[in-house]
mmCIF file of C-alpha atoms and ligand atoms in Angstrom:
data_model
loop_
_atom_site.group_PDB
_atom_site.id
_atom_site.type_symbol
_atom_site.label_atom_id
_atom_site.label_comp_id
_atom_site.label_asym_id
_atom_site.label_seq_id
_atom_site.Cartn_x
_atom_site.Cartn_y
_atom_site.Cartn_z
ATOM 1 C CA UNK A 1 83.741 -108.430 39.450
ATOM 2 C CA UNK A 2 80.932 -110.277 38.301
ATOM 3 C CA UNK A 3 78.024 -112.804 39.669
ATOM 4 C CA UNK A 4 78.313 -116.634 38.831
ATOM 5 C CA UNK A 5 75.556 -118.790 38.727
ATOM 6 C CA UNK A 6 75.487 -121.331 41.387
ATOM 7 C CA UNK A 7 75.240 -124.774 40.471
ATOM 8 C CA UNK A 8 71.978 -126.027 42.639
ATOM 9 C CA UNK A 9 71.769 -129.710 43.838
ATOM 10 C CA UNK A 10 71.720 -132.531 42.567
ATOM 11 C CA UNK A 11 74.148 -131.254 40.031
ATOM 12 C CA UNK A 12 77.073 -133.664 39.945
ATOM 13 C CA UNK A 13 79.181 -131.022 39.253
ATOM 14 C CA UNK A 14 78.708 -130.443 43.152
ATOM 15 C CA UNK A 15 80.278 -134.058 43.559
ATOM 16 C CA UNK A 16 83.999 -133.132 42.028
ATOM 17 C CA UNK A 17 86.872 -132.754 44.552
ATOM 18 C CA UNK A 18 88.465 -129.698 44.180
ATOM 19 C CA UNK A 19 92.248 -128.957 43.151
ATOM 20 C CA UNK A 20 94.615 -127.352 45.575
ATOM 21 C CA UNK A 21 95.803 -123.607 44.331
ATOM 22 C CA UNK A 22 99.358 -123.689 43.395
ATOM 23 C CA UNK A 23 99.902 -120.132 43.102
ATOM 24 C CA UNK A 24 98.107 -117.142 44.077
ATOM 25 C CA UNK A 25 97.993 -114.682 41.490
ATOM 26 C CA UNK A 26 95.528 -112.393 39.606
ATOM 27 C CA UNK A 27 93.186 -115.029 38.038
ATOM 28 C CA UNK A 28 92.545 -116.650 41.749
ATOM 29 C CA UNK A 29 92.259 -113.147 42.888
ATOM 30 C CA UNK A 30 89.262 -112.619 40.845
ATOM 31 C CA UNK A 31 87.952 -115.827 40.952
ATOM 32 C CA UNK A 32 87.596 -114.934 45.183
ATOM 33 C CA UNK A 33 86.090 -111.353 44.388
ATOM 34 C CA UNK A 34 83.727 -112.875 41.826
ATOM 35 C CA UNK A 35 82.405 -115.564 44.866
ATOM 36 C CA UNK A 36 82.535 -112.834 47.003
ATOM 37 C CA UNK A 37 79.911 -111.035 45.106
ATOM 38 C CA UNK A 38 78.120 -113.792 44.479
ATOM 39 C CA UNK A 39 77.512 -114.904 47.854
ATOM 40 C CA UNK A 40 76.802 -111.319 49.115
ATOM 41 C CA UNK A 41 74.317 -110.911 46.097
ATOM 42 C CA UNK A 42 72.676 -114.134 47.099
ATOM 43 C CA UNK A 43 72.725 -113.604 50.094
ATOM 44 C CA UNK A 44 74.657 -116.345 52.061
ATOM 45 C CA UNK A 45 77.377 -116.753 54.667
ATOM 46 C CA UNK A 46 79.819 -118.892 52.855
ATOM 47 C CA UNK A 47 80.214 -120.005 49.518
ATOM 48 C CA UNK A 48 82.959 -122.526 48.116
ATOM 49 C CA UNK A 49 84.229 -122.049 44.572
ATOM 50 C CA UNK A 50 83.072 -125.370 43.405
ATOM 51 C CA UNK A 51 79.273 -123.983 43.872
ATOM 52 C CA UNK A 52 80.461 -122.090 41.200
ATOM 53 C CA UNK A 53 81.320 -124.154 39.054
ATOM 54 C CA UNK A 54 85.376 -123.801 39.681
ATOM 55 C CA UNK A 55 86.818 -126.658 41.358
ATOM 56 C CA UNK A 56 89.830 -125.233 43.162
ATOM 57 C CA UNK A 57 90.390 -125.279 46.809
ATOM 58 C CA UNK A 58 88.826 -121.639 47.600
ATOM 59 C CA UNK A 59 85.689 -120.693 50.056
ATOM 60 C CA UNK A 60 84.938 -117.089 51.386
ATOM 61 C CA UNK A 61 82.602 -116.615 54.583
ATOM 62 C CA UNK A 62 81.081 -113.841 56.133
ATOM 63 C CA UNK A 63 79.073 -114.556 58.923
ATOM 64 C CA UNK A 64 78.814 -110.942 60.216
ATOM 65 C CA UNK A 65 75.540 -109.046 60.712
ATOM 66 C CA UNK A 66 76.784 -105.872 59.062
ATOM 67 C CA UNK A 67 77.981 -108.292 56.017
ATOM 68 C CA UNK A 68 81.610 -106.007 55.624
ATOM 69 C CA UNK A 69 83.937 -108.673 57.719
ATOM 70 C CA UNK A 70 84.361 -111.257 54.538
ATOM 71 C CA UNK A 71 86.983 -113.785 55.228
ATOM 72 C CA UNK A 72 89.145 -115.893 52.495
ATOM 73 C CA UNK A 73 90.463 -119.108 52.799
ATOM 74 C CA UNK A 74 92.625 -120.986 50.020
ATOM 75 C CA UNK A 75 93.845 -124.788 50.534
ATOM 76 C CA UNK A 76 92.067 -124.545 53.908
ATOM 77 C CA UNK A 77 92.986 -127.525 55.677
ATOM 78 C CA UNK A 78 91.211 -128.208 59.378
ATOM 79 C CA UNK A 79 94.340 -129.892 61.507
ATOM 80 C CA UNK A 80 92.520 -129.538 64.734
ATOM 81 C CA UNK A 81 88.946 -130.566 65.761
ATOM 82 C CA UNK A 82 87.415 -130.838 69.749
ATOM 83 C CA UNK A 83 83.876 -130.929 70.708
ATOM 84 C CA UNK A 84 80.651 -131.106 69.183
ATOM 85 C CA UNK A 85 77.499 -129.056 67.989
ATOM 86 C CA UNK A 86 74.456 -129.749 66.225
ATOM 87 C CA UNK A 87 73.008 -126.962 63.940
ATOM 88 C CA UNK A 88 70.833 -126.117 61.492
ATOM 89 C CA UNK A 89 72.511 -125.363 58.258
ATOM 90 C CA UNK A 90 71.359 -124.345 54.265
ATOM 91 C CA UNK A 91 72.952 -124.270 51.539
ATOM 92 C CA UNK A 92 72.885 -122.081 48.450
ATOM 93 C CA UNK A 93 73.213 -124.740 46.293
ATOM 94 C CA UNK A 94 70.290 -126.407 47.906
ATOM 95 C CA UNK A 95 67.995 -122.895 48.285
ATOM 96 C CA UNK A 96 65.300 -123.668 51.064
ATOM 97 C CA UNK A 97 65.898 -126.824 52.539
ATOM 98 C CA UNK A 98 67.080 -126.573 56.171
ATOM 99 C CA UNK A 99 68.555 -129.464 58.000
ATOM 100 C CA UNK A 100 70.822 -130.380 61.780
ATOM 101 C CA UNK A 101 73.974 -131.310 61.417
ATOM 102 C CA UNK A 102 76.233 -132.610 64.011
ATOM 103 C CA UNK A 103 79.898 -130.900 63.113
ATOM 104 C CA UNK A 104 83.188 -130.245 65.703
ATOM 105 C CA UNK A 105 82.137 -127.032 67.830
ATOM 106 C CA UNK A 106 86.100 -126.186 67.869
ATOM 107 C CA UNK A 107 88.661 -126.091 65.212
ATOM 108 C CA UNK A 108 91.896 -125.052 64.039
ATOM 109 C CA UNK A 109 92.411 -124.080 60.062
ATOM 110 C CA UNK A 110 94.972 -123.266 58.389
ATOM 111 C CA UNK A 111 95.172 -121.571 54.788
ATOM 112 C CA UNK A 112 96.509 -119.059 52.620
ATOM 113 C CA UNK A 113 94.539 -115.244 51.803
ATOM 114 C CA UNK A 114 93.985 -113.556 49.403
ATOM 115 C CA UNK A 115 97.463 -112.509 48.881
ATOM 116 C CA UNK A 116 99.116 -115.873 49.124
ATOM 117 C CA UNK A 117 99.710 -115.064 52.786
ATOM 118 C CA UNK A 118 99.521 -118.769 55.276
ATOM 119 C CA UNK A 119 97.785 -117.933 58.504
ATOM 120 C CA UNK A 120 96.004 -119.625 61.415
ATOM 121 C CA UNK A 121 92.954 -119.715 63.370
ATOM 122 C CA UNK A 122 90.853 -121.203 65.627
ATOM 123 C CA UNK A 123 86.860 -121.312 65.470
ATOM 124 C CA UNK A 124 84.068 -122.136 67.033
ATOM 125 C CA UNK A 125 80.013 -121.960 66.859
ATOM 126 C CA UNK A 126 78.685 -121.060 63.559
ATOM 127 C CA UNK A 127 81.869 -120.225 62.090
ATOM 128 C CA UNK A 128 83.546 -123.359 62.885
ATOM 129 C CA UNK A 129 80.214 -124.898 61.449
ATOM 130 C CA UNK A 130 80.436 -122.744 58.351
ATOM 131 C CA UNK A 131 83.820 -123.730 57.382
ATOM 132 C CA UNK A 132 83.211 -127.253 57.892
ATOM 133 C CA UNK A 133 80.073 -126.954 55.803
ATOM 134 C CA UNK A 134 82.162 -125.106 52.834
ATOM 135 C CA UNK A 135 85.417 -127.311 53.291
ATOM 136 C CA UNK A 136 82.642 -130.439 52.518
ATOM 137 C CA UNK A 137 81.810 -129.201 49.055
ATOM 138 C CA UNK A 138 85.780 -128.694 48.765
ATOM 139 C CA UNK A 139 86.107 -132.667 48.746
ATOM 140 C CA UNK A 140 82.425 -133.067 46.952
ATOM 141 C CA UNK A 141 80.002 -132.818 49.588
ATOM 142 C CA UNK A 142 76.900 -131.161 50.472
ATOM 143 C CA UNK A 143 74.993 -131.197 54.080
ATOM 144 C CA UNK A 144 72.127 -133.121 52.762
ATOM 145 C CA UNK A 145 74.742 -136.269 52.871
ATOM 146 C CA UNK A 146 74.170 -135.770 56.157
ATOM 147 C CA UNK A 147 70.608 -136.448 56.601
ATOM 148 C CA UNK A 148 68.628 -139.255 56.721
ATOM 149 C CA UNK A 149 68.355 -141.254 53.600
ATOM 150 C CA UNK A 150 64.230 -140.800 53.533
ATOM 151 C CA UNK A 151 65.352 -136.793 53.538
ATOM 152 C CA UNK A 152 67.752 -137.001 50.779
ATOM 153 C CA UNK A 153 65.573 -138.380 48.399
ATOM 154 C CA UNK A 154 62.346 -135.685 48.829
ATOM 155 C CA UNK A 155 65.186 -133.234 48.569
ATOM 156 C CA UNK A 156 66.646 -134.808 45.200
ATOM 157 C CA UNK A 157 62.866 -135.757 43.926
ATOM 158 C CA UNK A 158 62.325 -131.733 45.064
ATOM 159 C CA UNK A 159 65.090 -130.016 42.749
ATOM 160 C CA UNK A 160 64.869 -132.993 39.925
ATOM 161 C CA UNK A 161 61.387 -131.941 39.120
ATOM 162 C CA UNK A 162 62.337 -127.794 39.808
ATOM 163 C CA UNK A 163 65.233 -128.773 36.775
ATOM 164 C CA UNK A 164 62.618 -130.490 34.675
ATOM 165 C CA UNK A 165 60.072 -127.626 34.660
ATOM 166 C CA UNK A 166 62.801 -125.079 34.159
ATOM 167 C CA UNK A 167 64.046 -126.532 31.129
HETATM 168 NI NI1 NI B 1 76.802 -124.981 50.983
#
């Protein structure tokens, strides 16, 4: 296993739509382990392979306190959606900027595991906020879309100059 860099906003790399996995084998295998570590190492909740760089239809989560309950969804694909919540969400692609975003407070996903298995289920609260948040940057989008337009562009004036003084 090994740590990937995450790609930090406003990288257009972040912007790509990601590819569905055909097959499960090996290579996508490590590709989840690798995000895995990454977003334990990070830390973060949920991380979606295109953060790193890999855009293929993969996200892991783990929204447990004890951090050992890490969950895997390939091809997710939400077919159910009821209610609403607003929440504060981050980003590791967008380290330190906080923001409220109004998401479905109930959904149903389905998706395939790590081994290639399909399987259901149904989510609510922060999880069901979490894998709306990582299915986003699945189809090329981050939660700062979702702010106000004034908000978006301190955040992208905010990491262009980070990138600029890094360089
Ligand atoms: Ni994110």
């Amino acid at each position: 296993m090994s740590i990937r860099t995450i790609l930090h906003y406003p990288d257009p790399r972040l912007r790509c739509v990601a590819a569905p996995i055909a097959q499960v084998d090996d290579a996508v295998r490590r590709l989840v382990d690798d995000m895995a570590e990454t977003m334990y190492q990070a830390p973060g909740i949920g991380l979606a392979a295109i953060q790193v760089n890999e855009a293929r239809r993969i996200i892991v989560i783990d929204i447990s306190e004890t951090r050992d309950q890490l969950q895997v969804f390939i091809n997710p694909e939400i077919f159910y959606r009821a209610g609403e919540q607003e929440r504060e969400e981050g980003c590791l692609s967008v380290p330190g900027v906080y923001g409220s975003v109004l998401r479905a407070d109930r959904i149903r996903v389905r998706a395939l595991n790590r081994d290639g298995q399909a399987f259901e289920i149904e989510a609510e609260g922060l999880l069901a906020t979490c894998i709306q948040h990582e299915i986003d940057h699945l189809d090329g989008k981050v939660f700062v879309d979702y702010l106000s337009r004034l908000k978006q562009s301190r955040i992208r004036k905010k990491f262009e100059k980070q990138q600029r003084l890094a360089m």
